[in-house]
Tab-separated table of C-alpha atoms in Angstrom:
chain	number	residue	atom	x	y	z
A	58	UNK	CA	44.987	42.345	76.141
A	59	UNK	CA	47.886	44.361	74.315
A	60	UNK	CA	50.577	45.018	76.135
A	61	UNK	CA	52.349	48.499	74.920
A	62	UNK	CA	55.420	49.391	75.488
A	63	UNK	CA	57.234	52.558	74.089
A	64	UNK	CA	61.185	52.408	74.275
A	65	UNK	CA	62.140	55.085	75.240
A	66	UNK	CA	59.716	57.712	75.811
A	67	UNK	CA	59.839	60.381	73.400
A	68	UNK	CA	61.923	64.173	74.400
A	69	UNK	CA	63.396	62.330	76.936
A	70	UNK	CA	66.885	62.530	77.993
A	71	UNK	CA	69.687	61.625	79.803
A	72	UNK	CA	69.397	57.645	81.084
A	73	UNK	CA	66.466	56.794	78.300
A	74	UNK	CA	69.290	57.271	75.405
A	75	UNK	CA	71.069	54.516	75.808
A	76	UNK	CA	68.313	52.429	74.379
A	77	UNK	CA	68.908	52.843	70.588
A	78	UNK	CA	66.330	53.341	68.628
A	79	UNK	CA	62.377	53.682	69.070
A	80	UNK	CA	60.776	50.356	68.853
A	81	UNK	CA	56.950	48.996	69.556
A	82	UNK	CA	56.643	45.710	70.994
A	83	UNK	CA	53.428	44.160	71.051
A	84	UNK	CA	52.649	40.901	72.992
A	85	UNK	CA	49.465	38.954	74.159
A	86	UNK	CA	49.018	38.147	77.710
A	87	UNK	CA	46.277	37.034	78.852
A	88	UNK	CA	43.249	38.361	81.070
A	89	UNK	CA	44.726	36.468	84.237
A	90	UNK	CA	48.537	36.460	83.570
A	91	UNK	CA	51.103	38.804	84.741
A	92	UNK	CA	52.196	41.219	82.367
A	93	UNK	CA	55.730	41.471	83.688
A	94	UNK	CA	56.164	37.886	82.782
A	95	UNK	CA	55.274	38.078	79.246
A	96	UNK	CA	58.270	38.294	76.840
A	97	UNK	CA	58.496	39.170	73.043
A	98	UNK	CA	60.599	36.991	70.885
A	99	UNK	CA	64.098	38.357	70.613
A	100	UNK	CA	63.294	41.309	73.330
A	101	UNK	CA	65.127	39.079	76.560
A	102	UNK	CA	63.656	38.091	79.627
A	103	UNK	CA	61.034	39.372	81.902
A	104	UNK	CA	63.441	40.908	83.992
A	105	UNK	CA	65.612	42.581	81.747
A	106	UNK	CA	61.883	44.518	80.889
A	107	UNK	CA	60.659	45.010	84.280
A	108	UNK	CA	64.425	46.721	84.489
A	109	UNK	CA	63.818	48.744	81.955
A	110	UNK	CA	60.417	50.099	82.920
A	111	UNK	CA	61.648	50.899	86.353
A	112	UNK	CA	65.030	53.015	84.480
A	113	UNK	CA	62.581	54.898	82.758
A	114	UNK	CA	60.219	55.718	85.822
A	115	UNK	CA	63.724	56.957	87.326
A	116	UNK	CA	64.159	59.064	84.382
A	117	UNK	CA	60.123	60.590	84.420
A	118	UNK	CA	60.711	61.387	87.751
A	119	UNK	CA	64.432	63.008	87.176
A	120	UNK	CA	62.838	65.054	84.579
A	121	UNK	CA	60.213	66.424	86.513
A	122	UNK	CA	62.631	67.711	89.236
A	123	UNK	CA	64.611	69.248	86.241
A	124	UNK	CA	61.667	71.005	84.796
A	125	UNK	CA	60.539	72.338	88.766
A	126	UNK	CA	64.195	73.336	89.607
A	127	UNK	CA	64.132	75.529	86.334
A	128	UNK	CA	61.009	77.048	86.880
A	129	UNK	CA	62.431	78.435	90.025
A	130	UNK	CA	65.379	79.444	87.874
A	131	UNK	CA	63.095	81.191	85.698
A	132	UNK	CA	61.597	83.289	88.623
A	133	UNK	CA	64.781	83.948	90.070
A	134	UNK	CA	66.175	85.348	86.958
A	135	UNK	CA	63.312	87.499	86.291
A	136	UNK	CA	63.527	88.767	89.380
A	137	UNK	CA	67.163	90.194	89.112
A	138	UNK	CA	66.462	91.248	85.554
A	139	UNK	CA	63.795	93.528	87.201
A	140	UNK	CA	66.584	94.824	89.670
A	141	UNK	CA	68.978	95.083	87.125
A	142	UNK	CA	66.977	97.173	85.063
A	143	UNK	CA	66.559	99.553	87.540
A	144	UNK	CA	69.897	100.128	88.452
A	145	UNK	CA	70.415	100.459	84.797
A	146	UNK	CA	69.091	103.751	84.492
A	147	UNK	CA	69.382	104.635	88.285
A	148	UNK	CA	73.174	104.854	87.072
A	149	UNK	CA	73.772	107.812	84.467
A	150	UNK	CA	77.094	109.374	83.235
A	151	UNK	CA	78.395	112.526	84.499
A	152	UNK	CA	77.303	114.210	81.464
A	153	UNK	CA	73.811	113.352	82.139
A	154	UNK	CA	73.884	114.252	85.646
A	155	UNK	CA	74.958	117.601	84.785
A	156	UNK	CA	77.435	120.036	86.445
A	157	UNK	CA	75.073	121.646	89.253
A	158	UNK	CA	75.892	124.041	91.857
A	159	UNK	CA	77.376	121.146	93.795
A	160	UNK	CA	74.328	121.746	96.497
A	161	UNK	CA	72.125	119.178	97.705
A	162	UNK	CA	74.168	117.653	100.280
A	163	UNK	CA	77.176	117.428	97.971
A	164	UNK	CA	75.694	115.919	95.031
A	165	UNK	CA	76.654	117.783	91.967
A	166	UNK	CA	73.181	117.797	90.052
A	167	UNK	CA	71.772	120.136	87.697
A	168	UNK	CA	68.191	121.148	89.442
A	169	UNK	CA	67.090	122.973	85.779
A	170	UNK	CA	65.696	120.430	83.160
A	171	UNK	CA	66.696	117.438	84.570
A	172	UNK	CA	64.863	114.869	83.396
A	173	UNK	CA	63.007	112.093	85.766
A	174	UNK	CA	64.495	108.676	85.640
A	175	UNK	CA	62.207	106.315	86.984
A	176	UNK	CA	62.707	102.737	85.687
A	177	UNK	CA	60.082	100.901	83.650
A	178	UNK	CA	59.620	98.001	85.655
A	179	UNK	CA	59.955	99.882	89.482
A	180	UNK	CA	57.126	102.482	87.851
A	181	UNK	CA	54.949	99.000	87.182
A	182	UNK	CA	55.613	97.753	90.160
A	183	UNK	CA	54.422	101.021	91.863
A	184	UNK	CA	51.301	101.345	90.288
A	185	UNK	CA	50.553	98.391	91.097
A	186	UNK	CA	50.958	99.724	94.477
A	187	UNK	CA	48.815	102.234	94.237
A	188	UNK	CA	45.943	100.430	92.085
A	189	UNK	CA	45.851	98.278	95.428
A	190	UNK	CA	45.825	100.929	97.886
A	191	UNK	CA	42.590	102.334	95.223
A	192	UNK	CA	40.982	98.685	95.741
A	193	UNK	CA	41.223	98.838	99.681
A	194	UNK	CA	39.374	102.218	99.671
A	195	UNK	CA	36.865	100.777	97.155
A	196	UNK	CA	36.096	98.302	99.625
A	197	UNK	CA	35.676	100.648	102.687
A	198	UNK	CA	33.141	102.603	100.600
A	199	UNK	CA	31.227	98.970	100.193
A	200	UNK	CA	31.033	98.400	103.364
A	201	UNK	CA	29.454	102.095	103.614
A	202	UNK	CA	27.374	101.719	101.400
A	203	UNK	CA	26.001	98.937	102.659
A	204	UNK	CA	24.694	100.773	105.829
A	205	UNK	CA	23.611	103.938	103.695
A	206	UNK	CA	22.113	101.805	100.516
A	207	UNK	CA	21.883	104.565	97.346
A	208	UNK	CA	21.713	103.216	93.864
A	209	UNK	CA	23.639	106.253	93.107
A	210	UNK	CA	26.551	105.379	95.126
A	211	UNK	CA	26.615	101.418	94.184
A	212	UNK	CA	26.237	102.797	90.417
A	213	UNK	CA	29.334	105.279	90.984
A	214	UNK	CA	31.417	102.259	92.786
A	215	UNK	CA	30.783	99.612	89.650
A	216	UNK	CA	31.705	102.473	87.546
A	217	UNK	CA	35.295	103.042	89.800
A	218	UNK	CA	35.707	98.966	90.216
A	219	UNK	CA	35.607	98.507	86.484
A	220	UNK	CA	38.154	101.446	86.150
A	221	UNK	CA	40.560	99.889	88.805
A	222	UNK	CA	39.900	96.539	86.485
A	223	UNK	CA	41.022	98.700	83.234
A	224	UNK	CA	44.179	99.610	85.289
A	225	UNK	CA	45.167	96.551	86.069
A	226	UNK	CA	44.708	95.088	82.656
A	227	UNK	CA	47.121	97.856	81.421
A	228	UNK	CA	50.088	97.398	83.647
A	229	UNK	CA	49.863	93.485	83.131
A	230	UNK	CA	49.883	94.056	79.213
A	231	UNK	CA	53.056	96.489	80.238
A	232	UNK	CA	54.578	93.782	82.500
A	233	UNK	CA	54.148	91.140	79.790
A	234	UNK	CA	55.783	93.610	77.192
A	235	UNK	CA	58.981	93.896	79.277
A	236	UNK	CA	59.210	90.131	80.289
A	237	UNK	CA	58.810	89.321	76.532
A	238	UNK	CA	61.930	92.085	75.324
A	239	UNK	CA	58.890	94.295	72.987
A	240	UNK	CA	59.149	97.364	75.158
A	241	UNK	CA	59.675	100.619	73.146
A	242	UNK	CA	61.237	102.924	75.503
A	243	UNK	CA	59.981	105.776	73.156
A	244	UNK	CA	55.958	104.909	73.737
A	245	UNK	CA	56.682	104.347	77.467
A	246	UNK	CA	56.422	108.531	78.586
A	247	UNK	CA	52.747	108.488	76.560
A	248	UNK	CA	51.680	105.236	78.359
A	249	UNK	CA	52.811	105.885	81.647
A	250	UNK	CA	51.299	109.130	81.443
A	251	UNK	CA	47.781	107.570	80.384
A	252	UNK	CA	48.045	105.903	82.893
A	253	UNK	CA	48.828	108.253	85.989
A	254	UNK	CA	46.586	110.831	84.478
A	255	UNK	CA	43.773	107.805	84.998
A	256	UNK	CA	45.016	107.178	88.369
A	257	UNK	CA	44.229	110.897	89.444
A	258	UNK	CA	40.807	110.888	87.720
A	259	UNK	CA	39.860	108.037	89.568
A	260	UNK	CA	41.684	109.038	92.627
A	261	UNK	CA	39.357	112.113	92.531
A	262	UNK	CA	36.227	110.310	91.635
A	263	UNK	CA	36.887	107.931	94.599
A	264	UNK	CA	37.650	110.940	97.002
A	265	UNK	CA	34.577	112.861	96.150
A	266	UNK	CA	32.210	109.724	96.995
A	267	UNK	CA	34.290	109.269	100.363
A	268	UNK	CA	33.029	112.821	100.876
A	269	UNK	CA	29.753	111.736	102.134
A	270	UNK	CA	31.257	110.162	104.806
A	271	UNK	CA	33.275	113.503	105.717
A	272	UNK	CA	30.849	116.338	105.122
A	273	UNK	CA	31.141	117.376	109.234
A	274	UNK	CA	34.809	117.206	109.350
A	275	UNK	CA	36.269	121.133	109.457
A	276	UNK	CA	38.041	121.781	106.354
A	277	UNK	CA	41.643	121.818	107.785
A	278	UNK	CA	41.346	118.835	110.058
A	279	UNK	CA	42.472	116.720	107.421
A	280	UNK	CA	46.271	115.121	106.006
A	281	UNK	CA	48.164	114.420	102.726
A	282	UNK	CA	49.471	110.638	102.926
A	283	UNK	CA	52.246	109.698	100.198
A	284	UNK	CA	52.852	106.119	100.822
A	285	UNK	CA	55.331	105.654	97.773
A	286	UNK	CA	58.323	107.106	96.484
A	287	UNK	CA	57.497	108.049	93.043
A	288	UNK	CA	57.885	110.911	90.646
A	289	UNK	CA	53.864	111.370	89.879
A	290	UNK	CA	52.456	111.598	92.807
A	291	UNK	CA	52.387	115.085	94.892
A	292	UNK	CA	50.122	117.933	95.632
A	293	UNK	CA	49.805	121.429	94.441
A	294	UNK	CA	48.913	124.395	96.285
A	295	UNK	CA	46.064	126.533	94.496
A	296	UNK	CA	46.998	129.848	94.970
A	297	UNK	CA	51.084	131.317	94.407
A	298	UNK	CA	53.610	133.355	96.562
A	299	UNK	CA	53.696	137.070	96.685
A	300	UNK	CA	56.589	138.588	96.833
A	301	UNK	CA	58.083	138.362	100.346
A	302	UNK	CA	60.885	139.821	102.501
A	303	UNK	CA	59.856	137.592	105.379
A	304	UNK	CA	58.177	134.299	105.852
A	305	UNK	CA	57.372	131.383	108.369
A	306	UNK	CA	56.317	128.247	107.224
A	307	UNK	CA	54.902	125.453	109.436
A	308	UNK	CA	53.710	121.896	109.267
A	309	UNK	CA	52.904	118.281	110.766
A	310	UNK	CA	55.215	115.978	109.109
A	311	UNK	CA	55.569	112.377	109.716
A	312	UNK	CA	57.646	109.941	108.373
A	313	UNK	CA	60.406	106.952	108.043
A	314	UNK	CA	61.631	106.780	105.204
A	315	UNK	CA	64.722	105.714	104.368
A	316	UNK	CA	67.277	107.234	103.444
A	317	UNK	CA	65.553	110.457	103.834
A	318	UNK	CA	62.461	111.439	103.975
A	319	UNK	CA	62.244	113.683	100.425
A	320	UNK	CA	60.857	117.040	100.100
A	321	UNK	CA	58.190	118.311	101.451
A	322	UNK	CA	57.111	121.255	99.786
A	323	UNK	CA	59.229	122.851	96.795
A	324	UNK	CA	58.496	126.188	95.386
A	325	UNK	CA	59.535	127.169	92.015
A	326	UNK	CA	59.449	130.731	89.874
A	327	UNK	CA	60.468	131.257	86.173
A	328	UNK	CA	64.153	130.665	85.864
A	329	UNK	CA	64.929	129.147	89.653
A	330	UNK	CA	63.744	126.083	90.500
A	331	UNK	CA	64.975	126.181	94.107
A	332	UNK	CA	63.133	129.422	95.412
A	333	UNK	CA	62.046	128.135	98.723
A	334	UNK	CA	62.324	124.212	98.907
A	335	UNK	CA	62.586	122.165	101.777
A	336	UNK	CA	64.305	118.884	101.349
A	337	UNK	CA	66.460	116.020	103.187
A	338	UNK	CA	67.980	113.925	100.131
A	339	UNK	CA	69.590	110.990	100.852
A	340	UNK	CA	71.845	110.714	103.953
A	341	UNK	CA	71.852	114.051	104.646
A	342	UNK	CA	70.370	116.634	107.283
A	343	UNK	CA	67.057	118.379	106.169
A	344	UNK	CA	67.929	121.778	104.285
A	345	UNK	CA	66.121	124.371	103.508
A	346	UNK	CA	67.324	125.878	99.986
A	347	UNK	CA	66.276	129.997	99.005
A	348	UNK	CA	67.558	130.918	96.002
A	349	UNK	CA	69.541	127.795	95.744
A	350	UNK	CA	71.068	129.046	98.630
A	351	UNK	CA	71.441	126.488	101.397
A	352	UNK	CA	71.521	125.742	105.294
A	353	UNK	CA	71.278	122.859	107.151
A	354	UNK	CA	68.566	121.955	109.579
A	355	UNK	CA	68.819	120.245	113.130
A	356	UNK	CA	66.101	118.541	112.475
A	357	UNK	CA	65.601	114.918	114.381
A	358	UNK	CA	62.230	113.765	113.318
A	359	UNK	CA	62.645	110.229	110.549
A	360	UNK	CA	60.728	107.839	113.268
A	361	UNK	CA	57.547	107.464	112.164
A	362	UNK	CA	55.884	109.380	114.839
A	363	UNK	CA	54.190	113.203	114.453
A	364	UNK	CA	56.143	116.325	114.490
A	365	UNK	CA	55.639	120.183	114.644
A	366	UNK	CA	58.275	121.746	112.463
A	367	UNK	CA	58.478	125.568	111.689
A	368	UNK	CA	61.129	127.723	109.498
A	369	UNK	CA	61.419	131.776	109.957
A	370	UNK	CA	63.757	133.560	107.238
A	371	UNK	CA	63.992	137.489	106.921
A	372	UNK	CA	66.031	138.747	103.985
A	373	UNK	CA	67.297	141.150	106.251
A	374	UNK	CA	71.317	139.419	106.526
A	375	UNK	CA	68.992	136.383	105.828
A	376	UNK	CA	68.121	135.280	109.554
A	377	UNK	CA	66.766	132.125	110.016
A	378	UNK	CA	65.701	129.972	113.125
A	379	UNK	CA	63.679	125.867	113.292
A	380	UNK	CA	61.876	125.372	115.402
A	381	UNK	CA	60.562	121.469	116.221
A	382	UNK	CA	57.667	120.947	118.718
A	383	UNK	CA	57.612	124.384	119.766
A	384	UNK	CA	60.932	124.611	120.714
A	385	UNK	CA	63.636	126.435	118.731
A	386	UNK	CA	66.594	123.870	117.929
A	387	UNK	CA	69.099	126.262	115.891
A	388	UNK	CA	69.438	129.470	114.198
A	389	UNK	CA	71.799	131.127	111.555
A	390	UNK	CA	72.297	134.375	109.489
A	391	UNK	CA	73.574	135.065	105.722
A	392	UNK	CA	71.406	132.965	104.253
A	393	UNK	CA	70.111	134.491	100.640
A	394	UNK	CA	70.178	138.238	102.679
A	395	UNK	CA	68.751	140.495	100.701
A	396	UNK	CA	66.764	138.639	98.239
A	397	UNK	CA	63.145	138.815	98.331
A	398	UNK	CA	61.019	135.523	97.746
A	399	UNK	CA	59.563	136.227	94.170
A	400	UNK	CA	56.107	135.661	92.956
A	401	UNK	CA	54.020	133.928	90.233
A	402	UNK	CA	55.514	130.730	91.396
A	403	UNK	CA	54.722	126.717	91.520
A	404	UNK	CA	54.010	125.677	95.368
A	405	UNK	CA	53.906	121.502	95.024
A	406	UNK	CA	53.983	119.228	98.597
A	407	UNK	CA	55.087	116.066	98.091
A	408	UNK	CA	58.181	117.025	95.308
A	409	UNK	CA	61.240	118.849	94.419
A	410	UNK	CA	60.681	120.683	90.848
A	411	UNK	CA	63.591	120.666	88.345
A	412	UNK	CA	61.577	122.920	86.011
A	413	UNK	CA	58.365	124.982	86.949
A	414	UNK	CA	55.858	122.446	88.247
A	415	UNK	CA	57.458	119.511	86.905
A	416	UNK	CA	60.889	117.484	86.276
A	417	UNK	CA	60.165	115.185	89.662
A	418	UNK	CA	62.626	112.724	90.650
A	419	UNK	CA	61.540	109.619	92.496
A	420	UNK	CA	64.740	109.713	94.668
A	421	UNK	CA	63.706	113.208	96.120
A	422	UNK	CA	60.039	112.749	96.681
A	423	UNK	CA	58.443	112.417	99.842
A	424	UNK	CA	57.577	109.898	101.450
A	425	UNK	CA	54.858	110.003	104.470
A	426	UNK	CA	52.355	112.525	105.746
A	427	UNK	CA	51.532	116.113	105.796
A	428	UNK	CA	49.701	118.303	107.906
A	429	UNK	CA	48.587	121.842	108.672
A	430	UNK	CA	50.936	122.868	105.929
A	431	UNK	CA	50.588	126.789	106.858
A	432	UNK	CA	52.707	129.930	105.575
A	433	UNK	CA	53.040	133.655	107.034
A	434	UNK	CA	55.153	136.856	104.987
A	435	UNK	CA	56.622	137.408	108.554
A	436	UNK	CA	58.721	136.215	110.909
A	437	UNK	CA	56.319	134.457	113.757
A	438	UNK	CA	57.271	134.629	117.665
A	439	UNK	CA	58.260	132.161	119.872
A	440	UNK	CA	54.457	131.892	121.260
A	441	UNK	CA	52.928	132.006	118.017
A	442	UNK	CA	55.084	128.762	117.133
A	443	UNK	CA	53.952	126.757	120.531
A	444	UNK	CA	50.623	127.690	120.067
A	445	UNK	CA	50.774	126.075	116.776
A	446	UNK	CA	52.687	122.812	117.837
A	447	UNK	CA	50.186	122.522	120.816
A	448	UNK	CA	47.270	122.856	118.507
A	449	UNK	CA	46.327	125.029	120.976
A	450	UNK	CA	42.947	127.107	119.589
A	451	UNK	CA	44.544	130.587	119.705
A	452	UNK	CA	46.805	129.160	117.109
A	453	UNK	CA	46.980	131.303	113.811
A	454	UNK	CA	46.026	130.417	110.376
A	455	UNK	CA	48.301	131.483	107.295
A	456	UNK	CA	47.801	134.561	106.361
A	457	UNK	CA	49.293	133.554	102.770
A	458	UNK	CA	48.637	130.205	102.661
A	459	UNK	CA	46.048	128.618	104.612
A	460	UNK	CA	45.599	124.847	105.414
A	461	UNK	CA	42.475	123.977	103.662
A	462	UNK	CA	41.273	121.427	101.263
A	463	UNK	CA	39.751	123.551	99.216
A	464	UNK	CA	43.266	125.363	98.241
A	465	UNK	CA	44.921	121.756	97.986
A	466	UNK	CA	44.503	119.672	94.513
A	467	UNK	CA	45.839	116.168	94.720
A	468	UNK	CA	47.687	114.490	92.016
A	469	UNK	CA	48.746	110.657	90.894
A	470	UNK	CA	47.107	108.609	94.324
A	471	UNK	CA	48.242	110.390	97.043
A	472	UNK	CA	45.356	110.711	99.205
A	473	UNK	CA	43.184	112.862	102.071
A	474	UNK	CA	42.929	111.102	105.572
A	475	UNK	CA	41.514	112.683	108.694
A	476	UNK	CA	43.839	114.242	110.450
A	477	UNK	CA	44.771	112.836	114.523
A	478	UNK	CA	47.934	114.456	115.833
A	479	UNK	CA	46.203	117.205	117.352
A	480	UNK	CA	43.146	114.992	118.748
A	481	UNK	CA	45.526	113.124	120.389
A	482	UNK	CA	47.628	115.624	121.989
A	483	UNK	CA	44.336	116.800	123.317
């Protein structure tokens, strides 16, 4: 037998240089003899070998731990890099934000053309999200189909699964452009867009097979759930505002988030973005904003649990009252008076517009669910607004917009659950 010994081992470093240069020593030892105990002329003793093997085991094994403790380096790194490019274009100049009216809870920003920032990698990170949340209701409709076998159905599902599988390949190929510095910034509004405008045609494809298991459930007994804060996904009412000198609007709303829950519902005419909005941005109190006119709502209802809310406004010295769960918890005056809502407007749930149906900014979106979203052109009574927050059945319907899903298009992955609040309170 050959007995081969490489001195040291190539790319290492650190203890194996101090053994000059690379040299191959051969030596014959026989089938019965120790290898350790066979020398090569001029090389030393057996021990000075058997000390050298074991000096370059230590140095293997050092190397390994070197290469592990970097790879966790790696990770770590990446992961700030992702946080840090966020924050990058969280934080704009003052020119960018704009001068504003100085409303919004004391943030001077510029609600007309202002452009969405979402970062890159917290937009990958949230469709990723959402391609999940599109997997766990692909697998719910398996398990339905599975007691109601149609070919038609299984056909429909391969069709969505392969979709989802699309998806994911996308936002990987987007992930591995940003990790390897070859993001254009420039291609990245076309792309995402591709992408969410995917996301709500197989949103809606998934929805209308999930129909069949929801044909006998009345069409306003139903919620809007927005589990993310993003700045693509929302819901648009069908049919606009008329012009109004009055109005009530009501809803279930539940939510956590933090800090603040978003906006609800914005509503947006040619030339005013804030019409009628109802927001609570950041750490502030939930506002209700007509006209860009603002006042402050004593509204206690970020803990995750249902809630009845209601807003009356006259234009009449602009009189306003909130009500939450059926009880009225403040009222003011001079807000917008004399300025009728006007018409021909964008009603979205879910966003606050910057320009007519669009400019959303992640920071103000909502975040939670929606219910029963209903809206009157007069001021309702005290009774009228129990009835509603006891879903009690003498409780009106809107008699300009009505909660339905057939006057409710959904937009980016937000999605249609049953609705429960009012099962439960009865």
């Amino acid at each position: 037998l050959l007995f081969l010994l490489l001195l040291p081992l190539l790319g290492l470093r650190g203890r194996g240089q101090g053994f000059g240069q690379t040299r191959f020593i051969c030596t014959s030892v026989p089938l019965d003899g120790d290898m350790c105990a066979a020398t090569a002329p001029g090389t030393g003793s057996a021990e000075e070998l058997k000390s050298t093997v074991l000096q370059l085991r230590e140095t293997v094994l050092q190397q390994k731990e070197t290469i592990m403790n970097q790879k966790d380096t790696i990770r770590e790194l990446t992961a700030k890099l992702g946080r840090c490019e966020s924050q990058s274009v969280l934080e704009t100049s003052p020119a960018e934000k704009g001068g504003g009216a100085g409303r919004k809870g004391g943030f001077s920003k510029n609600t007309m053309g202002d452009l969405s920032r979402s970062p890159a990698a917290e937009t990958l990170s949230q469709l990723g999200q959402t391609l999940q949340s599109l997997k766990t209701r692909l697998e719910n409709l398996e398990q339905f189909s599975r007691m109601n076998s149609s070919s038609q159905t299984n056909n429909l599902k391969d069709i969505l699964q392969n979709k989802i599988d699309d998806l994911e390949r996308q936002v990987l190929s987007r992930v591995n452009s940003l990790e390897e510095g070859k993001f254009n910034p420039k291609n990245e509004s076309e792309e995402r867009g591709k992408i969410e405008s995917t996301l709500t045609s197989l949103h809606q494809r998934i929805s209308d097979l999930e129909k069949g298991q929801k044909d006998n459930r009345p069409p306003d007994r139903f919620q809007l759930t927005f589990p993310l804060r993003t700045n693509y996904m929302y819901a648009k009412v069908k049919k606009s505002l008329p012009e109004m000198y009055a109005f009530s609007v009501c809803m279930w709303i539940k939510s956590s988030a933090s800090p603040g829950m978003g906006t609800p519902f914005s509503y947006a005419v040619p030339g005013q973005a804030n019409e009628l909005v109802l927001i609570e941005w950041g750490n502030n109190p939930m506002e209700i904003l007509i006209n860009d006119k603002v006042a402050k709502l004593p509204f206690v209802i970020n803990d995750g649990k249902w809630h009845h809310i209601c807003v009356t406004w006259t234009t009449r010295d602009g009189v306003w009252e909130a009500y939450q769960d059926g009880t009225q918890t403040g009222n003011g005056e001079n807000l917008a008076p004399y300025h009728p809502i006007k018409p021909q407007g964008v009603l979205v749930l879910g966003q606050e517009q910057d320009t007519l149906g669009g400019g959303f900014d992640a920071t103000q979106a909502f975040v939670g669910e929606l219910a029963h979203f209903n809206m009157w052109d007069r001021k309702l009574s005290p009774g009228e607004v129990y009835s509603l927050a006891t879903c009690s059945s003498k409780a009106l319907s809107g008699n300009v917009i009505a909660w339905a899903e057939a006057n409710i298009d959904i937009y980016g992955g937000a999605t249609k659950w049953t609705f429960e609040a009012c099962r439960q309170l009865n």
